[in-house]
PDB file of C-alpha atoms in Angstrom:
ATOM      1  CA  MET A  28       7.677   7.690 -12.802  1.00 34.00           C
ATOM      2  CA  VAL A  29       7.538  11.064 -14.529  1.00 35.00           C
ATOM      3  CA  SER A  30       9.563  11.308 -17.708  1.00 33.00           C
ATOM      4  CA  SER A  31      12.143  14.051 -17.750  1.00 34.00           C
ATOM      5  CA  HIS A  32      11.921  17.186 -19.877  1.00 38.00           C
ATOM      6  CA  SER A  33       8.692  16.373 -21.727  1.00 40.00           C
ATOM      7  CA  PRO A  34       5.446  17.853 -20.321  1.00 42.00           C
ATOM      8  CA  THR A  35       3.240  15.401 -18.405  1.00 42.00           C
ATOM      9  CA  THR A  36      -0.450  15.762 -17.656  1.00 43.00           C
ATOM     10  CA  THR A  37      -1.653  14.360 -14.320  1.00 41.00           C
ATOM     11  CA  ALA A  38      -4.996  12.735 -13.573  1.00 41.00           C
ATOM     12  CA  HIS A  39      -6.228  16.084 -12.255  1.00 43.00           C
ATOM     13  CA  GLY A  40      -5.371  17.849 -15.493  1.00 42.00           C
ATOM     14  CA  HIS A  41      -2.303  19.594 -14.051  1.00 41.00           C
ATOM     15  CA  GLN A  42       0.709  19.733 -16.326  1.00 41.00           C
ATOM     16  CA  ILE A  43       4.219  19.204 -14.998  1.00 38.00           C
ATOM     17  CA  ARG A  44       6.966  20.961 -16.927  1.00 39.00           C
ATOM     18  CA  ARG A  45      10.731  21.288 -16.617  1.00 40.00           C
ATOM     19  CA  CYS A  46      11.011  18.021 -14.661  1.00 41.00           C
ATOM     20  CA  SER A  47      14.547  16.653 -14.695  1.00 41.00           C
ATOM     21  CA  LEU A  48      14.099  13.788 -12.220  1.00 50.00           C
ATOM     22  CA  PRO A  49      11.732  10.834 -11.885  1.00 64.00           C
ATOM     23  CA  LEU A  50       9.146  11.313  -9.160  1.00 69.00           C
ATOM     24  CA  ASN A  51      10.602   8.764  -6.751  1.00 70.00           C
ATOM     25  CA  SER A  52      14.134  10.149  -7.155  1.00 72.00           C
ATOM     26  CA  PHE A  53      12.860  13.655  -6.492  1.00 69.00           C
ATOM     27  CA  TYR A  54      11.449  12.724  -3.089  1.00 67.00           C
ATOM     28  CA  ALA A  55      14.318  10.363  -2.265  1.00 68.00           C
ATOM     29  CA  TRP A  56      16.817  13.205  -2.003  1.00 67.00           C
ATOM     30  CA  PHE A  57      15.890  13.593   1.665  1.00 64.00           C
ATOM     31  CA  GLU A  58      17.288  10.141   2.423  1.00 67.00           C
ATOM     32  CA  ALA A  59      20.438  10.874   0.446  1.00 66.00           C
ATOM     33  CA  GLN A  60      21.271  13.687   2.867  1.00 70.00           C
ATOM     34  CA  ASN A  61      21.400  11.313   5.822  1.00 74.00           C
ATOM     35  CA  ASP A  62      24.788   9.616   6.034  1.00 79.00           C
ATOM     36  CA  VAL A  63      24.513   8.738   9.740  1.00 84.00           C
ATOM     37  CA  THR A  64      24.093   4.991  10.260  1.00 85.00           C
ATOM     38  CA  ALA A  65      21.225   3.972  12.525  1.00 86.00           C
ATOM     39  CA  ARG A  66      22.497   1.722  15.309  1.00 90.00           C
ATOM     40  CA  LYS A  67      20.386   0.024  17.952  1.00 92.00           C
ATOM     41  CA  THR A  68      21.682  -0.216  21.507  1.00 91.00           C
ATOM     42  CA  ILE A  69      21.598  -3.336  23.666  1.00 92.00           C
ATOM     43  CA  PRO A  70      19.082  -2.640  26.473  1.00 92.00           C
ATOM     44  CA  PRO A  71      20.330  -2.929  30.050  1.00 92.00           C
ATOM     45  CA  PRO A  72      18.969  -5.812  32.182  1.00 91.00           C
ATOM     46  CA  GLU A  73      16.604  -3.517  34.105  1.00 91.00           C
ATOM     47  CA  ASP A  74      15.114  -2.040  30.926  1.00 92.00           C
ATOM     48  CA  GLN A  75      11.333  -2.477  30.721  1.00 91.00           C
ATOM     49  CA  VAL A  76       9.485  -2.964  27.442  1.00 93.00           C
ATOM     50  CA  LEU A  77       6.430  -0.757  26.950  1.00 92.00           C
ATOM     51  CA  CYS A  78       3.288  -2.719  27.835  1.00 92.00           C
ATOM     52  CA  LEU A  79       0.014  -1.643  26.231  1.00 93.00           C
ATOM     53  CA  THR A  80      -3.235  -2.449  28.014  1.00 93.00           C
ATOM     54  CA  THR A  81      -6.350  -3.906  26.451  1.00 94.00           C
ATOM     55  CA  ALA A  82      -8.335  -0.862  27.522  1.00 95.00           C
ATOM     56  CA  ASP A  83      -5.928   1.556  25.797  1.00 95.00           C
ATOM     57  CA  VAL A  84      -5.878  -0.385  22.531  1.00 96.00           C
ATOM     58  CA  MET A  85      -9.644  -0.797  22.607  1.00 96.00           C
ATOM     59  CA  LYS A  86     -10.175   2.918  23.188  1.00 95.00           C
ATOM     60  CA  THR A  87      -7.854   3.807  20.310  1.00 96.00           C
ATOM     61  CA  LEU A  88      -9.600   1.448  17.880  1.00 96.00           C
ATOM     62  CA  CYS A  89     -13.015   2.811  18.850  1.00 95.00           C
ATOM     63  CA  ARG A  90     -11.831   6.341  18.061  1.00 95.00           C
ATOM     64  CA  VAL A  91     -10.784   5.543  14.487  1.00 95.00           C
ATOM     65  CA  ASN A  92     -12.450   7.827  11.973  1.00 93.00           C
ATOM     66  CA  PRO A  93     -14.593   5.531   9.773  1.00 92.00           C
ATOM     67  CA  ARG A  94     -14.250   7.958   6.844  1.00 90.00           C
ATOM     68  CA  LYS A  95     -10.461   8.030   6.964  1.00 88.00           C
ATOM     69  CA  ALA A  96      -8.760   6.919   3.761  1.00 88.00           C
ATOM     70  CA  ALA A  97      -7.253   3.452   3.964  1.00 90.00           C
ATOM     71  CA  GLY A  98      -3.537   2.901   3.551  1.00 91.00           C
ATOM     72  CA  PRO A  99      -1.787   0.429   1.226  1.00 92.00           C
ATOM     73  CA  ASP A 100      -3.286  -2.498   3.172  1.00 92.00           C
ATOM     74  CA  ASN A 101      -6.769  -1.367   2.025  1.00 92.00           C
ATOM     75  CA  ILE A 102      -8.236  -2.009   5.493  1.00 93.00           C
ATOM     76  CA  PRO A 103     -10.859   0.717   6.030  1.00 94.00           C
ATOM     77  CA  GLY A 104     -11.220   2.518   9.326  1.00 94.00           C
ATOM     78  CA  ARG A 105     -14.841   1.385   9.628  1.00 94.00           C
ATOM     79  CA  VAL A 106     -13.740  -2.246   9.932  1.00 95.00           C
ATOM     80  CA  LEU A 107     -11.264  -1.464  12.716  1.00 95.00           C
ATOM     81  CA  ARG A 108     -13.829   0.582  14.600  1.00 95.00           C
ATOM     82  CA  GLU A 109     -16.837  -1.699  14.234  1.00 95.00           C
ATOM     83  CA  CYS A 110     -14.846  -4.890  14.900  1.00 95.00           C
ATOM     84  CA  ALA A 111     -12.644  -3.487  17.671  1.00 95.00           C
ATOM     85  CA  GLU A 112     -13.879  -5.971  20.253  1.00 95.00           C
ATOM     86  CA  GLN A 113     -13.037  -8.938  18.022  1.00 95.00           C
ATOM     87  CA  LEU A 114      -9.667  -7.556  16.855  1.00 95.00           C
ATOM     88  CA  VAL A 115      -8.260  -6.051  20.038  1.00 96.00           C
ATOM     89  CA  ASP A 116      -6.554  -9.243  21.319  1.00 95.00           C
ATOM     90  CA  VAL A 117      -4.962  -9.911  17.920  1.00 96.00           C
ATOM     91  CA  PHE A 118      -3.520  -6.427  17.688  1.00 96.00           C
ATOM     92  CA  ILE A 119      -2.282  -6.481  21.287  1.00 96.00           C
ATOM     93  CA  ASP A 120      -0.243  -9.609  20.459  1.00 96.00           C
ATOM     94  CA  ILE A 121       1.159  -7.945  17.325  1.00 96.00           C
ATOM     95  CA  PHE A 122       2.039  -4.771  19.229  1.00 96.00           C
ATOM     96  CA  LYS A 123       3.699  -6.719  22.063  1.00 96.00           C
ATOM     97  CA  ILE A 124       5.873  -8.702  19.658  1.00 96.00           C
ATOM     98  CA  SER A 125       6.852  -5.520  17.833  1.00 96.00           C
ATOM     99  CA  LEU A 126       7.767  -3.637  21.018  1.00 96.00           C
ATOM    100  CA  SER A 127       9.659  -6.526  22.636  1.00 95.00           C
ATOM    101  CA  SER A 128      11.725  -7.202  19.507  1.00 95.00           C
ATOM    102  CA  ALA A 129      12.076  -3.489  18.612  1.00 95.00           C
ATOM    103  CA  VAL A 130      11.062  -4.301  15.053  1.00 95.00           C
ATOM    104  CA  VAL A 131       8.230  -2.769  13.028  1.00 95.00           C
ATOM    105  CA  SER A 132       6.959  -5.032  10.255  1.00 93.00           C
ATOM    106  CA  THR A 133       7.607  -3.757   6.745  1.00 92.00           C
ATOM    107  CA  CYS A 134       3.922  -4.039   5.856  1.00 91.00           C
ATOM    108  CA  LEU A 135       3.109  -1.589   8.653  1.00 93.00           C
ATOM    109  CA  LYS A 136       5.708   0.908   7.398  1.00 89.00           C
ATOM    110  CA  THR A 137       4.601   0.739   3.765  1.00 88.00           C
ATOM    111  CA  THR A 138       3.112   4.027   2.597  1.00 86.00           C
ATOM    112  CA  SER A 139       1.049   5.222  -0.340  1.00 85.00           C
ATOM    113  CA  ILE A 140       2.083   8.702  -1.454  1.00 82.00           C
ATOM    114  CA  ILE A 141      -0.670  10.949  -2.789  1.00 83.00           C
ATOM    115  CA  LEU A 142       0.450  14.147  -4.533  1.00 84.00           C
ATOM    116  CA  VAL A 143      -1.629  17.219  -3.719  1.00 86.00           C
ATOM    117  CA  PRO A 144      -0.916  20.393  -5.757  1.00 89.00           C
ATOM    118  CA  LYS A 145       0.294  23.288  -3.618  1.00 86.00           C
ATOM    119  CA  LYS A 146      -0.842  25.727  -6.267  1.00 84.00           C
ATOM    120  CA  SER A 147      -2.326  25.849  -9.737  1.00 85.00           C
ATOM    121  CA  PRO A 148      -1.047  25.510 -12.369  1.00 87.00           C
ATOM    122  CA  VAL A 149       1.686  22.998 -11.523  1.00 84.00           C
ATOM    123  CA  PHE A 150       5.026  23.552 -13.270  1.00 84.00           C
ATOM    124  CA  CYS A 151       7.417  21.216 -11.446  1.00 80.00           C
ATOM    125  CA  LEU A 152       7.509  18.382  -8.930  1.00 77.00           C
ATOM    126  CA  ASN A 153       8.202  20.781  -6.081  1.00 77.00           C
ATOM    127  CA  ASP A 154       4.757  22.279  -6.665  1.00 83.00           C
ATOM    128  CA  TYR A 155       3.272  19.118  -5.159  1.00 83.00           C
ATOM    129  CA  ARG A 156       2.882  18.300  -1.476  1.00 81.00           C
ATOM    130  CA  PRO A 157       3.306  14.567  -0.834  1.00 80.00           C
ATOM    131  CA  VAL A 158       0.646  13.210   1.544  1.00 83.00           C
ATOM    132  CA  ALA A 159       1.502   9.827   3.043  1.00 83.00           C
ATOM    133  CA  LEU A 160      -1.254   7.284   3.614  1.00 89.00           C
ATOM    134  CA  THR A 161      -0.077   4.668   6.105  1.00 91.00           C
ATOM    135  CA  PRO A 162      -2.052   1.664   7.393  1.00 95.00           C
ATOM    136  CA  ILE A 163      -4.664   2.926   9.846  1.00 95.00           C
ATOM    137  CA  ILE A 164      -3.735   0.276  12.389  1.00 96.00           C
ATOM    138  CA  MET A 165      -0.152   1.583  12.357  1.00 95.00           C
ATOM    139  CA  GLU A 166      -1.478   5.066  13.066  1.00 94.00           C
ATOM    140  CA  CYS A 167      -3.276   3.599  16.086  1.00 96.00           C
ATOM    141  CA  PHE A 168      -0.025   1.954  17.177  1.00 96.00           C
ATOM    142  CA  GLU A 169       1.866   5.231  16.776  1.00 94.00           C
ATOM    143  CA  ARG A 170      -0.753   7.079  18.800  1.00 93.00           C
ATOM    144  CA  LEU A 171      -0.426   4.602  21.690  1.00 95.00           C
ATOM    145  CA  VAL A 172       3.371   4.877  21.743  1.00 95.00           C
ATOM    146  CA  MET A 173       3.287   8.656  21.386  1.00 91.00           C
ATOM    147  CA  ARG A 174       0.953   8.985  24.381  1.00 90.00           C
ATOM    148  CA  HIS A 175       3.437   7.003  26.472  1.00 90.00           C
ATOM    149  CA  ILE A 176       6.402   9.109  25.316  1.00 88.00           C
ATOM    150  CA  LYS A 177       4.608  12.376  26.093  1.00 83.00           C
ATOM    151  CA  ASP A 178       3.929  11.142  29.630  1.00 83.00           C
ATOM    152  CA  LEU A 179       7.636  10.377  30.073  1.00 80.00           C
ATOM    153  CA  LEU A 180       9.040  13.619  28.746  1.00 78.00           C
ATOM    154  CA  PRO A 181       9.989  16.175  31.395  1.00 75.00           C
ATOM    155  CA  PRO A 182       8.345  19.624  31.330  1.00 73.00           C
ATOM    156  CA  SER A 183      11.453  21.129  29.740  1.00 70.00           C
ATOM    157  CA  LEU A 184      10.087  21.813  26.271  1.00 72.00           C
ATOM    158  CA  ASP A 185      10.038  25.434  25.129  1.00 79.00           C
ATOM    159  CA  PRO A 186       6.808  27.050  26.408  1.00 79.00           C
ATOM    160  CA  MET A 187       6.873  29.262  23.307  1.00 84.00           C
ATOM    161  CA  GLN A 188       6.572  26.299  20.955  1.00 83.00           C
ATOM    162  CA  PHE A 189       3.186  26.340  19.228  1.00 84.00           C
ATOM    163  CA  ALA A 190       3.562  23.679  16.564  1.00 78.00           C
ATOM    164  CA  TYR A 191       2.441  20.093  17.206  1.00 73.00           C
ATOM    165  CA  HIS A 192       0.538  20.902  20.378  1.00 75.00           C
ATOM    166  CA  PRO A 193      -3.059  19.686  20.619  1.00 74.00           C
ATOM    167  CA  ILE A 194      -4.383  22.990  21.971  1.00 82.00           C
ATOM    168  CA  ARG A 195      -2.126  25.412  20.082  1.00 84.00           C
ATOM    169  CA  SER A 196      -2.078  26.648  16.509  1.00 86.00           C
ATOM    170  CA  ILE A 197      -0.408  29.110  14.158  1.00 87.00           C
ATOM    171  CA  ASP A 198      -3.013  31.693  15.215  1.00 91.00           C
ATOM    172  CA  ASP A 199      -1.701  31.494  18.784  1.00 92.00           C
ATOM    173  CA  ALA A 200       1.849  32.007  17.547  1.00 91.00           C
ATOM    174  CA  VAL A 201       0.859  35.059  15.493  1.00 93.00           C
ATOM    175  CA  SER A 202      -1.168  36.580  18.339  1.00 94.00           C
ATOM    176  CA  THR A 203       1.650  36.087  20.843  1.00 93.00           C
ATOM    177  CA  THR A 204       4.258  37.555  18.476  1.00 93.00           C
ATOM    178  CA  VAL A 205       2.151  40.613  17.684  1.00 94.00           C
ATOM    179  CA  HIS A 206       1.374  41.117  21.385  1.00 95.00           C
ATOM    180  CA  HIS A 207       5.066  41.058  22.352  1.00 93.00           C
ATOM    181  CA  ALA A 208       5.950  43.437  19.514  1.00 94.00           C
ATOM    182  CA  LEU A 209       3.215  45.967  20.274  1.00 94.00           C
ATOM    183  CA  THR A 210       3.898  45.833  24.012  1.00 94.00           C
ATOM    184  CA  HIS A 211       7.561  46.591  23.389  1.00 93.00           C
ATOM    185  CA  MET A 212       6.730  49.449  21.000  1.00 92.00           C
ATOM    186  CA  ASP A 213       4.612  51.145  23.665  1.00 91.00           C
ATOM    187  CA  ASN A 214       7.942  52.428  24.943  1.00 91.00           C
ATOM    188  CA  LYS A 215       9.288  55.536  23.238  1.00 89.00           C
ATOM    189  CA  HIS A 216      12.165  55.385  20.763  1.00 90.00           C
ATOM    190  CA  THR A 217      11.997  51.600  20.378  1.00 91.00           C
ATOM    191  CA  TYR A 218      11.691  49.340  17.391  1.00 92.00           C
ATOM    192  CA  VAL A 219      11.260  45.643  16.687  1.00 93.00           C
ATOM    193  CA  GLN A 220      13.368  43.390  14.484  1.00 93.00           C
ATOM    194  CA  MET A 221      12.092  39.921  13.545  1.00 92.00           C
ATOM    195  CA  LEU A 222      13.837  37.009  11.867  1.00 92.00           C
ATOM    196  CA  PHE A 223      11.726  34.268  10.247  1.00 88.00           C
ATOM    197  CA  ILE A 224      13.334  30.956   9.278  1.00 85.00           C
ATOM    198  CA  ASP A 225      11.490  28.278   7.340  1.00 79.00           C
ATOM    199  CA  PHE A 226      12.951  24.786   7.612  1.00 76.00           C
ATOM    200  CA  SER A 227      12.194  23.016   4.338  1.00 71.00           C
ATOM    201  CA  SER A 228      10.641  19.552   4.822  1.00 71.00           C
ATOM    202  CA  VAL A 229      11.762  19.522   8.432  1.00 73.00           C
ATOM    203  CA  PHE A 230      10.338  16.091   9.286  1.00 74.00           C
ATOM    204  CA  ASN A 231      11.825  14.454   6.205  1.00 73.00           C
ATOM    205  CA  THR A 232      15.290  15.745   7.035  1.00 78.00           C
ATOM    206  CA  ILE A 233      15.383  14.586  10.656  1.00 83.00           C
ATOM    207  CA  ILE A 234      18.306  12.219  11.277  1.00 88.00           C
ATOM    208  CA  PRO A 235      16.834   9.252  13.226  1.00 90.00           C
ATOM    209  CA  GLN A 236      20.041   8.427  15.090  1.00 92.00           C
ATOM    210  CA  HIS A 237      20.344  11.971  16.456  1.00 91.00           C
ATOM    211  CA  LEU A 238      16.673  12.017  17.416  1.00 91.00           C
ATOM    212  CA  ILE A 239      17.059   8.782  19.374  1.00 93.00           C
ATOM    213  CA  GLU A 240      20.055  10.145  21.249  1.00 92.00           C
ATOM    214  CA  LYS A 241      18.009  13.172  22.313  1.00 91.00           C
ATOM    215  CA  LEU A 242      15.067  11.013  23.388  1.00 90.00           C
ATOM    216  CA  GLY A 243      17.464   8.938  25.488  1.00 91.00           C
ATOM    217  CA  LEU A 244      18.729  12.071  27.240  1.00 89.00           C
ATOM    218  CA  LEU A 245      15.104  13.032  27.966  1.00 86.00           C
ATOM    219  CA  GLY A 246      14.475   9.743  29.762  1.00 87.00           C
ATOM    220  CA  THR A 247      13.117   7.394  27.091  1.00 91.00           C
ATOM    221  CA  ASN A 248      14.374   3.877  27.792  1.00 92.00           C
ATOM    222  CA  THR A 249      16.578   1.912  25.408  1.00 94.00           C
ATOM    223  CA  SER A 250      13.951  -0.596  24.276  1.00 95.00           C
ATOM    224  CA  LEU A 251      11.556   2.114  23.173  1.00 95.00           C
ATOM    225  CA  CYS A 252      14.365   4.098  21.522  1.00 95.00           C
ATOM    226  CA  ASN A 253      15.303   0.999  19.508  1.00 96.00           C
ATOM    227  CA  TRP A 254      11.668   0.573  18.431  1.00 96.00           C
ATOM    228  CA  ILE A 255      11.421   4.212  17.308  1.00 95.00           C
ATOM    229  CA  LEU A 256      14.711   3.900  15.447  1.00 94.00           C
ATOM    230  CA  ASP A 257      13.454   0.830  13.606  1.00 94.00           C
ATOM    231  CA  PHE A 258      10.209   2.602  12.767  1.00 92.00           C
ATOM    232  CA  LEU A 259      12.033   5.614  11.293  1.00 88.00           C
ATOM    233  CA  THR A 260      14.529   3.600   9.209  1.00 85.00           C
TER     234      THR A 260
END
């Protein structure tokens, strides 16, 4: 908790001033904006629960970065990677139970928040970027589910989307934008107008219930939608 009004010095020597809210309340405002109740849907009889194979789980564990910071469970990535062969059957059972019941254990959703200064000096809480450290095994679980979802999604996503693509970056977006602008301005008596919109904390303000409805329209089955909804709430 950060006391209000009085200056506070962090472990890194940065001083926070003009703080009117405790730290947890400051970052909890995202949740306060969401007044849509998350509701799971009863799966139809033909609905199939996602089944993860031993080979997929084994491959994911072997790719864990051994230097990655551990989450609140304090299980280092090196243990998961070096002991993958001994742990794979245990984790498959845990993942199967989670997917079939559409419930993610609270211990897997627990997160340690590390505050990284966006700039120096720090004057207020908004000058920090919260970095979430989740259990590494949950990140492996997420990666397995995400791979399945990406295979299911139809090729209807915007081809001009550059964020969150494994082979695209902000540099690609800038290059494409500049290319389109310069190509258009090759014509005489033309000009270019651009509008830039920055969505503040876009992931934190996503409404889970609306996201699940969209995933359902894109072909994700009910069981998996219920699991994602439980994970996000």
